[in-house]
mmCIF file of C-alpha atoms (C1' of nucleotides) in Angstrom:
data_model
loop_
_atom_site.group_PDB
_atom_site.id
_atom_site.type_symbol
_atom_site.label_atom_id
_atom_site.label_comp_id
_atom_site.label_asym_id
_atom_site.label_seq_id
_atom_site.Cartn_x
_atom_site.Cartn_y
_atom_site.Cartn_z
ATOM 1 C CA UNK A 1 2.007 23.369 21.056
ATOM 2 C CA UNK A 2 0.809 23.511 24.661
ATOM 3 C CA UNK A 3 -2.408 21.773 23.759
ATOM 4 C CA UNK A 4 -0.574 18.953 22.078
ATOM 5 C CA UNK A 5 1.736 18.612 25.037
ATOM 6 C CA UNK A 6 -1.215 18.228 27.362
ATOM 7 C CA UNK A 7 -2.888 15.791 25.038
ATOM 8 C CA UNK A 8 0.198 13.617 25.049
ATOM 9 C CA UNK A 9 0.556 13.797 28.811
ATOM 10 C CA UNK A 10 -3.062 12.828 29.255
ATOM 11 C CA UNK A 11 -2.368 9.764 27.164
ATOM 12 C CA UNK A 12 0.716 8.929 29.232
ATOM 13 C CA UNK A 13 3.078 9.632 26.387
ATOM 14 C CA UNK A 14 6.167 11.631 27.151
ATOM 15 C CA UNK A 15 5.907 14.862 25.184
ATOM 16 C CA UNK A 16 9.204 14.927 23.384
ATOM 17 C CA UNK A 17 9.771 17.642 20.838
ATOM 18 C CA UNK A 18 9.336 15.264 17.927
ATOM 19 C CA UNK A 19 6.068 13.909 19.282
ATOM 20 C CA UNK A 20 4.627 17.302 20.039
ATOM 21 C CA UNK A 21 5.550 18.587 16.609
ATOM 22 C CA UNK A 22 4.197 15.598 14.725
ATOM 23 C CA UNK A 23 0.928 15.776 16.605
ATOM 24 C CA UNK A 24 0.726 19.502 16.040
ATOM 25 C CA UNK A 25 1.391 19.023 12.361
ATOM 26 C CA UNK A 26 -1.367 16.449 12.068
ATOM 27 C CA UNK A 27 -3.827 18.691 13.850
ATOM 28 C CA UNK A 28 -2.968 21.740 11.757
ATOM 29 C CA UNK A 29 -2.785 19.966 8.428
ATOM 30 C CA UNK A 30 -5.934 18.029 7.924
ATOM 31 C CA UNK A 31 -4.832 17.012 4.470
ATOM 32 C CA UNK A 32 -4.021 13.437 5.485
ATOM 33 C CA UNK A 33 -0.297 13.803 4.953
ATOM 34 C CA UNK A 34 2.011 10.975 4.076
ATOM 35 C CA UNK A 35 5.014 10.103 6.212
ATOM 36 C CA UNK A 36 7.170 11.758 3.589
ATOM 37 C CA UNK A 37 5.207 14.984 3.778
ATOM 38 C CA UNK A 38 5.295 15.086 7.535
ATOM 39 C CA UNK A 39 8.986 14.380 7.572
ATOM 40 C CA UNK A 40 10.048 16.958 4.995
ATOM 41 C CA UNK A 41 7.823 19.641 6.476
ATOM 42 C CA UNK A 42 9.103 19.176 10.010
ATOM 43 C CA UNK A 43 12.713 18.631 9.015
ATOM 44 C CA UNK A 44 12.940 22.367 8.334
ATOM 45 C CA UNK A 45 12.369 23.336 11.932
ATOM 46 C CA UNK A 46 13.845 20.189 13.467
ATOM 47 C CA UNK A 47 16.957 19.541 11.393
ATOM 48 C CA UNK A 48 17.929 16.483 13.391
ATOM 49 C CA UNK A 49 14.598 14.754 12.806
ATOM 50 C CA UNK A 50 14.832 11.347 11.220
ATOM 51 C CA UNK A 51 12.231 9.540 9.211
ATOM 52 C CA UNK A 52 12.393 6.569 11.550
ATOM 53 C CA UNK A 53 11.266 8.834 14.359
ATOM 54 C CA UNK A 54 8.293 9.923 12.312
ATOM 55 C CA UNK A 55 7.384 6.287 11.705
ATOM 56 C CA UNK A 56 7.831 5.420 15.380
ATOM 57 C CA UNK A 57 5.805 8.402 16.498
ATOM 58 C CA UNK A 58 2.930 7.739 14.166
ATOM 59 C CA UNK A 59 2.755 4.116 15.209
ATOM 60 C CA UNK A 60 2.729 5.200 18.826
ATOM 61 C CA UNK A 61 -0.089 7.624 18.116
ATOM 62 C CA UNK A 62 -2.061 4.964 16.322
ATOM 63 C CA UNK A 63 -1.707 2.496 19.169
ATOM 64 C CA UNK A 64 -2.846 5.114 21.644
ATOM 65 C CA UNK A 65 -5.799 6.463 19.743
ATOM 66 C CA UNK A 66 -4.258 9.796 18.842
ATOM 67 C CA UNK A 67 -4.189 9.240 15.113
ATOM 68 C CA UNK A 68 -5.471 6.898 12.497
ATOM 69 C CA UNK A 69 -4.007 5.521 9.361
ATOM 70 C CA UNK A 70 -5.758 6.628 6.208
ATOM 71 C CA UNK A 71 -5.698 4.352 3.255
ATOM 72 C CA UNK A 72 -7.045 5.448 -0.086
ATOM 73 C CA UNK A 73 -5.733 2.694 -2.273
ATOM 74 C CA UNK A 74 -2.154 3.739 -2.742
ATOM 75 C CA UNK A 75 0.968 2.104 -1.573
ATOM 76 C CA UNK A 76 1.815 4.645 1.044
ATOM 77 C CA UNK A 77 0.158 5.395 4.342
ATOM 78 C CA UNK A 78 -1.404 8.667 5.298
ATOM 79 C CA UNK A 79 -2.296 9.828 8.781
ATOM 80 C CA UNK A 80 -5.167 11.696 10.334
ATOM 81 C CA UNK A 81 -5.530 13.137 13.817
ATOM 82 C CA UNK A 82 -9.303 12.969 13.468
ATOM 83 C CA UNK A 83 -10.218 9.758 15.243
ATOM 84 C CA UNK A 84 -13.932 9.721 14.497
ATOM 85 C CA UNK A 85 -15.431 7.320 12.003
ATOM 86 C CA UNK A 86 -15.601 9.306 8.818
ATOM 87 C CA UNK A 87 -15.006 8.661 5.166
ATOM 88 C CA UNK A 88 -12.218 9.721 2.854
ATOM 89 C CA UNK A 89 -12.495 10.698 -0.754
ATOM 90 C CA UNK A 90 -9.457 10.547 -3.003
ATOM 91 C CA UNK A 91 -9.664 12.709 -6.086
ATOM 92 C CA UNK A 92 -7.915 11.116 -9.015
ATOM 93 C CA UNK A 93 -7.661 14.538 -10.603
ATOM 94 C CA UNK A 94 -5.808 16.693 -8.088
ATOM 95 C CA UNK A 95 -4.798 13.920 -5.722
ATOM 96 C CA UNK A 96 -6.325 15.577 -2.695
ATOM 97 C CA UNK A 97 -7.915 13.523 0.056
ATOM 98 C CA UNK A 98 -11.143 14.952 1.420
ATOM 99 C CA UNK A 99 -13.073 14.054 4.539
ATOM 100 C CA UNK A 100 -16.741 13.388 4.379
ATOM 101 C CA UNK A 101 -19.343 12.768 7.007
ATOM 102 C CA UNK A 102 -21.106 9.464 7.011
ATOM 103 C CA UNK A 103 -23.192 7.592 9.510
ATOM 104 C CA UNK A 104 -21.228 4.396 9.717
ATOM 105 C CA UNK A 105 -23.183 3.045 12.633
ATOM 106 C CA UNK A 106 -26.201 2.838 10.353
ATOM 107 C CA UNK A 107 -24.474 0.327 8.104
ATOM 108 C CA UNK A 108 -26.071 -3.069 8.275
ATOM 109 C CA UNK A 109 -23.733 -5.925 7.639
ATOM 110 C CA UNK A 110 -24.335 -9.590 6.984
ATOM 111 C CA UNK A 111 -21.681 -12.142 7.768
ATOM 112 C CA UNK A 112 -19.870 -10.614 10.714
ATOM 113 C CA UNK A 113 -21.901 -12.167 13.475
ATOM 114 C CA UNK A 114 -19.617 -12.943 16.382
ATOM 115 C CA UNK A 115 -16.753 -10.902 14.993
ATOM 116 C CA UNK A 116 -15.017 -8.317 17.123
ATOM 117 C CA UNK A 117 -14.607 -5.094 15.182
ATOM 118 C CA UNK A 118 -11.862 -2.653 16.074
ATOM 119 C CA UNK A 119 -11.739 -0.291 13.146
ATOM 120 C CA UNK A 120 -13.934 0.739 10.253
ATOM 121 C CA UNK A 121 -12.467 2.322 7.163
ATOM 122 C CA UNK A 122 -14.385 3.765 4.258
ATOM 123 C CA UNK A 123 -12.955 5.460 1.232
ATOM 124 C CA UNK A 124 -14.220 6.500 -2.149
ATOM 125 C CA UNK A 125 -12.361 7.366 -5.272
ATOM 126 C CA UNK A 126 -13.422 9.673 -8.077
ATOM 127 C CA UNK A 127 -13.233 13.303 -9.166
ATOM 128 C CA UNK A 128 -13.905 16.202 -6.841
ATOM 129 C CA UNK A 129 -16.138 19.106 -7.764
ATOM 130 C CA UNK A 130 -13.188 21.475 -8.247
ATOM 131 C CA UNK A 131 -11.632 19.185 -10.810
ATOM 132 C CA UNK A 132 -14.913 18.639 -12.621
ATOM 133 C CA UNK A 133 -15.409 22.289 -13.390
ATOM 134 C CA UNK B 1 -10.825 -22.115 -18.174
ATOM 135 C CA UNK B 2 -13.316 -21.843 -21.018
ATOM 136 C CA UNK B 3 -15.524 -19.553 -19.021
ATOM 137 C CA UNK B 4 -12.620 -17.248 -18.262
ATOM 138 C CA UNK B 5 -11.627 -17.231 -21.895
ATOM 139 C CA UNK B 6 -15.088 -16.129 -22.907
ATOM 140 C CA UNK B 7 -15.196 -13.530 -20.201
ATOM 141 C CA UNK B 8 -11.970 -12.033 -21.491
ATOM 142 C CA UNK B 9 -13.139 -12.084 -25.088
ATOM 143 C CA UNK B 10 -16.366 -10.387 -24.127
ATOM 144 C CA UNK B 11 -14.286 -7.637 -22.571
ATOM 145 C CA UNK B 12 -12.138 -7.348 -25.686
ATOM 146 C CA UNK B 13 -9.051 -8.662 -23.981
ATOM 147 C CA UNK B 14 -6.981 -11.225 -25.810
ATOM 148 C CA UNK B 15 -7.140 -14.399 -23.770
ATOM 149 C CA UNK B 16 -3.485 -15.243 -23.387
ATOM 150 C CA UNK B 17 -2.553 -18.140 -21.137
ATOM 151 C CA UNK B 18 -1.347 -15.861 -18.367
ATOM 152 C CA UNK B 19 -4.519 -13.795 -18.422
ATOM 153 C CA UNK B 20 -6.837 -16.787 -18.456
ATOM 154 C CA UNK B 21 -4.944 -18.408 -15.595
ATOM 155 C CA UNK B 22 -4.815 -15.312 -13.431
ATOM 156 C CA UNK B 23 -8.518 -14.726 -13.908
ATOM 157 C CA UNK B 24 -9.251 -18.355 -13.196
ATOM 158 C CA UNK B 25 -7.139 -18.207 -10.064
ATOM 159 C CA UNK B 26 -8.981 -15.147 -8.813
ATOM 160 C CA UNK B 27 -12.339 -16.753 -9.438
ATOM 161 C CA UNK B 28 -11.398 -20.010 -7.745
ATOM 162 C CA UNK B 29 -9.584 -18.486 -4.795
ATOM 163 C CA UNK B 30 -11.833 -15.977 -3.175
ATOM 164 C CA UNK B 31 -9.313 -15.364 -0.426
ATOM 165 C CA UNK B 32 -8.233 -11.989 -1.803
ATOM 166 C CA UNK B 33 -4.758 -13.124 -2.725
ATOM 167 C CA UNK B 34 -1.747 -10.860 -2.912
ATOM 168 C CA UNK B 35 0.327 -10.522 -6.065
ATOM 169 C CA UNK B 36 2.940 -12.695 -4.420
ATOM 170 C CA UNK B 37 0.420 -15.460 -3.739
ATOM 171 C CA UNK B 38 -0.962 -15.374 -7.237
ATOM 172 C CA UNK B 39 2.497 -15.429 -8.700
ATOM 173 C CA UNK B 40 3.913 -18.305 -6.661
ATOM 174 C CA UNK B 41 0.779 -20.407 -7.108
ATOM 175 C CA UNK B 42 0.682 -20.020 -10.862
ATOM 176 C CA UNK B 43 4.430 -20.272 -11.350
ATOM 177 C CA UNK B 44 4.121 -24.003 -10.693
ATOM 178 C CA UNK B 45 2.015 -24.653 -13.756
ATOM 179 C CA UNK B 46 3.394 -21.788 -15.832
ATOM 180 C CA UNK B 47 7.145 -21.900 -15.154
ATOM 181 C CA UNK B 48 7.869 -18.992 -17.471
ATOM 182 C CA UNK B 49 5.459 -16.664 -15.701
ATOM 183 C CA UNK B 50 6.978 -13.446 -14.443
ATOM 184 C CA UNK B 51 5.761 -11.257 -11.634
ATOM 185 C CA UNK B 52 5.620 -8.286 -13.962
ATOM 186 C CA UNK B 53 3.063 -10.116 -16.052
ATOM 187 C CA UNK B 54 0.945 -10.678 -12.962
ATOM 188 C CA UNK B 55 1.118 -6.979 -12.184
ATOM 189 C CA UNK B 56 0.298 -6.056 -15.769
ATOM 190 C CA UNK B 57 -2.557 -8.500 -15.920
ATOM 191 C CA UNK B 58 -4.133 -7.379 -12.682
ATOM 192 C CA UNK B 59 -3.940 -3.750 -13.701
ATOM 193 C CA UNK B 60 -5.557 -4.637 -16.997
ATOM 194 C CA UNK B 61 -8.330 -6.474 -15.180
ATOM 195 C CA UNK B 62 -8.871 -3.562 -12.854
ATOM 196 C CA UNK B 63 -9.124 -1.075 -15.687
ATOM 197 C CA UNK B 64 -11.636 -3.288 -17.436
ATOM 198 C CA UNK B 65 -13.842 -4.089 -14.509
ATOM 199 C CA UNK B 66 -12.818 -7.722 -14.178
ATOM 200 C CA UNK B 67 -11.206 -7.384 -10.772
ATOM 201 C CA UNK B 68 -10.880 -4.948 -7.948
ATOM 202 C CA UNK B 69 -8.062 -4.052 -5.652
ATOM 203 C CA UNK B 70 -8.665 -4.937 -2.040
ATOM 204 C CA UNK B 71 -7.005 -2.850 0.576
ATOM 205 C CA UNK B 72 -7.179 -3.782 4.221
ATOM 206 C CA UNK B 73 -4.578 -1.483 5.650
ATOM 207 C CA UNK B 74 -1.389 -3.242 4.761
ATOM 208 C CA UNK B 75 1.312 -2.214 2.402
ATOM 209 C CA UNK B 76 0.535 -4.767 -0.234
ATOM 210 C CA UNK B 77 -2.357 -5.014 -2.628
ATOM 211 C CA UNK B 78 -4.819 -7.853 -2.795
ATOM 212 C CA UNK B 79 -7.192 -8.641 -5.630
ATOM 213 C CA UNK B 80 -10.749 -9.812 -5.894
ATOM 214 C CA UNK B 81 -12.721 -10.972 -8.923
ATOM 215 C CA UNK B 82 -15.946 -10.075 -7.165
ATOM 216 C CA UNK B 83 -16.793 -6.659 -8.552
ATOM 217 C CA UNK B 84 -19.848 -5.917 -6.457
ATOM 218 C CA UNK B 85 -19.741 -3.383 -3.654
ATOM 219 C CA UNK B 86 -19.090 -5.435 -0.563
ATOM 220 C CA UNK B 87 -17.013 -5.086 2.556
ATOM 221 C CA UNK B 88 -13.838 -6.794 3.666
ATOM 222 C CA UNK B 89 -12.919 -7.852 7.144
ATOM 223 C CA UNK B 90 -9.284 -8.410 8.035
ATOM 224 C CA UNK B 91 -8.739 -10.631 11.048
ATOM 225 C CA UNK B 92 -5.704 -9.551 13.022
ATOM 226 C CA UNK B 93 -5.580 -13.016 14.524
ATOM 227 C CA UNK B 94 -5.322 -15.397 11.585
ATOM 228 C CA UNK B 95 -4.749 -12.780 8.901
ATOM 229 C CA UNK B 96 -7.623 -13.967 6.757
ATOM 230 C CA UNK B 97 -9.679 -11.508 4.729
ATOM 231 C CA UNK B 98 -13.424 -12.196 4.777
ATOM 232 C CA UNK B 99 -16.151 -10.786 2.606
ATOM 233 C CA UNK B 100 -19.259 -9.392 4.127
ATOM 234 C CA UNK B 101 -22.497 -8.134 2.664
ATOM 235 C CA UNK B 102 -23.398 -4.534 3.215
ATOM 236 C CA UNK B 103 -25.829 -2.168 1.623
ATOM 237 C CA UNK B 104 -23.482 0.550 0.539
ATOM 238 C CA UNK B 105 -26.087 2.406 -1.455
ATOM 239 C CA UNK B 106 -27.886 3.122 1.793
ATOM 240 C CA UNK B 107 -24.979 5.134 3.120
ATOM 241 C CA UNK B 108 -25.763 8.778 3.433
ATOM 242 C CA UNK B 109 -22.819 11.061 3.005
ATOM 243 C CA UNK B 110 -22.332 14.745 3.673
ATOM 244 C CA UNK B 111 -19.720 16.700 1.836
ATOM 245 C CA UNK B 112 -19.560 14.971 -1.502
ATOM 246 C CA UNK B 113 -22.119 17.035 -3.344
ATOM 247 C CA UNK B 114 -21.001 17.432 -6.930
ATOM 248 C CA UNK B 115 -18.313 14.802 -6.662
ATOM 249 C CA UNK B 116 -18.109 11.998 -9.180
ATOM 250 C CA UNK B 117 -17.651 8.679 -7.391
ATOM 251 C CA UNK B 118 -16.024 5.767 -9.175
ATOM 252 C CA UNK B 119 -15.282 3.318 -6.417
ATOM 253 C CA UNK B 120 -16.364 2.648 -2.870
ATOM 254 C CA UNK B 121 -14.189 0.670 -0.511
ATOM 255 C CA UNK B 122 -15.116 -0.463 2.958
ATOM 256 C CA UNK B 123 -13.009 -2.545 5.272
ATOM 257 C CA UNK B 124 -13.078 -3.451 8.918
ATOM 258 C CA UNK B 125 -10.377 -4.803 11.145
ATOM 259 C CA UNK B 126 -10.754 -6.974 14.217
ATOM 260 C CA UNK B 127 -10.896 -10.597 15.294
ATOM 261 C CA UNK B 128 -12.989 -13.199 13.509
ATOM 262 C CA UNK B 129 -15.246 -15.618 15.349
ATOM 263 C CA UNK B 130 -12.904 -18.558 14.752
ATOM 264 C CA UNK B 131 -10.029 -16.727 16.434
ATOM 265 C CA UNK B 132 -12.182 -15.587 19.348
ATOM 266 C CA UNK B 133 -13.083 -19.101 20.444
ATOM 267 C "C1'" DT C 1 25.931 15.423 38.991
ATOM 268 C "C1'" DA C 2 25.340 10.494 38.197
ATOM 269 C "C1'" DT C 3 22.534 7.153 36.440
ATOM 270 C "C1'" DA C 4 18.877 4.560 34.344
ATOM 271 C "C1'" DA C 5 15.230 4.626 31.225
ATOM 272 C "C1'" DA C 6 13.264 6.336 27.280
ATOM 273 C "C1'" DA C 7 13.613 8.549 22.856
ATOM 274 C "C1'" DA C 8 15.819 9.591 18.635
ATOM 275 C "C1'" DT C 9 19.094 8.740 15.102
ATOM 276 C "C1'" DG C 10 21.321 6.692 11.050
ATOM 277 C "C1'" DT C 11 22.347 2.974 8.393
ATOM 278 C "C1'" DA C 12 21.279 -1.055 6.356
ATOM 279 C "C1'" DA C 13 17.992 -4.554 5.060
ATOM 280 C "C1'" DT C 14 13.585 -5.915 3.212
ATOM 281 C "C1'" DA C 15 9.679 -5.795 0.364
ATOM 282 C "C1'" DA C 16 6.363 -3.978 -2.961
ATOM 283 C "C1'" DT C 17 5.999 -1.819 -7.090
ATOM 284 C "C1'" DT C 18 7.272 0.312 -11.494
ATOM 285 C "C1'" DA C 19 10.101 1.304 -15.681
ATOM 286 C "C1'" DC C 20 11.881 -0.289 -19.572
ATOM 287 C "C1'" DA C 21 14.243 -2.632 -23.105
ATOM 288 C "C1'" DA C 22 14.522 -7.037 -25.249
ATOM 289 C "C1'" DC C 23 12.341 -11.093 -26.625
ATOM 290 C "C1'" DC C 24 8.603 -14.054 -28.275
ATOM 291 C "C1'" DA C 25 4.105 -15.454 -30.226
ATOM 292 C "C1'" DT C 26 0.259 -14.777 -33.037
ATOM 293 C "C1'" DG C 27 -2.249 -13.621 -36.861
ATOM 294 C "C1'" DC C 28 -2.442 -11.099 -41.182
ATOM 295 C "C1'" DT C 29 -0.894 -9.971 -45.840
ATOM 296 C "C1'" DC C 30 1.403 -10.863 -49.874
ATOM 297 C "C1'" DG D 1 4.688 -20.336 -46.274
ATOM 298 C "C1'" DA D 2 7.799 -15.963 -45.464
ATOM 299 C "C1'" DG D 3 7.750 -11.551 -43.798
ATOM 300 C "C1'" DC D 4 5.838 -8.241 -40.833
ATOM 301 C "C1'" DA D 5 3.333 -5.722 -37.331
ATOM 302 C "C1'" DT D 6 1.087 -5.836 -33.137
ATOM 303 C "C1'" DG D 7 0.553 -7.156 -28.774
ATOM 304 C "C1'" DG D 8 2.060 -9.969 -24.913
ATOM 305 C "C1'" DT D 9 5.651 -11.537 -21.880
ATOM 306 C "C1'" DT D 10 9.952 -11.594 -19.701
ATOM 307 C "C1'" DG D 11 13.875 -10.203 -16.818
ATOM 308 C "C1'" DT D 12 16.594 -6.899 -14.875
ATOM 309 C "C1'" DA D 13 17.228 -2.791 -12.692
ATOM 310 C "C1'" DA D 14 15.512 1.188 -10.343
ATOM 311 C "C1'" DT D 15 12.458 3.284 -7.154
ATOM 312 C "C1'" DT D 16 9.947 3.769 -3.047
ATOM 313 C "C1'" DA D 17 7.921 2.601 1.403
ATOM 314 C "C1'" DT D 18 8.788 0.407 5.443
ATOM 315 C "C1'" DT D 19 11.183 -2.081 9.126
ATOM 316 C "C1'" DA D 20 15.171 -3.730 11.971
ATOM 317 C "C1'" DC D 21 18.536 -2.657 14.892
ATOM 318 C "C1'" DA D 22 22.583 -0.976 17.097
ATOM 319 C "C1'" DT D 23 24.271 3.375 18.660
ATOM 320 C "C1'" DT D 24 23.825 7.844 20.515
ATOM 321 C "C1'" DT D 25 21.305 11.416 22.782
ATOM 322 C "C1'" DT D 26 18.020 13.217 25.824
ATOM 323 C "C1'" DT D 27 15.339 13.344 29.848
ATOM 324 C "C1'" DA D 28 13.816 12.658 34.461
ATOM 325 C "C1'" DT D 29 15.033 11.657 38.759
ATOM 326 C "C1'" DA D 30 17.724 10.211 42.760
#
DNA sequence: TATAAAAATGTAATAATTACAACCATGCTC
DNA sequence: GAGCATGGTTGTAATTATTACATTTTTATA
């Protein structure tokens, strides 16, 4: 709560209730929630919250380096407050999205000479160990 | 045309006109087209084509290893007849999606022990060299 | 407290995707 | 060749995610 407020202020974003709560939610729920999930969860404690606000807030966070979009091959966006370059694994059994560590800097690419790279996204799909058992 | 027909037969897929044409389109247009693009392009020569058929066909191809979904962080799916593990670069200037070579096998991951991996997807975003000039 | 700027809301529009029932084409059997 | 079954295609409607935008509310500050 207080931490998130500070974080927003340090980024020159006015810490409105909605913004603080969305950021807090992202930092407490590292499950890569969808907009829908964020909205329905927070709507309980903020009854006046609207989905548009959640969209606006997440876009603001993305543009200011407070959150990243997570894409695992579905037609809805997920969000992650972990900004570091890491991979995501989508389990086609339980549907969960896991983080995994990966050294993306070590990747050698051919064909991007002279390109300016802003973001790197890596995701795998398969079956997690829990679902395999 | 003939090649695509054979390819489909070898995969035990009946080579209907729609299927042959969609596959041919994917193999001739390595621009990672969207469903919309595939549909409008082919609708000229196949006036009875429906978008549902394009969706059905692409899903069939995906399930049979003839095409892969390409996701570059937008809310629409693109398709690629190149099945190999390679990366995609989305230019936020011109909107083009480029392929790039990358040795994905070399990636070392931490946290996926015991997981079964089916697909690996890697995409970057930034500005291509043409747009930087 | 008055006021301006910023934030949030709600509704409506857009766009991608999916569901599904009806229709059509092909090849096989009699 | 007629009938039939299977598989393929179509078109419409429904669903879902996202965006646009005008209005209202909140907030910070003078």
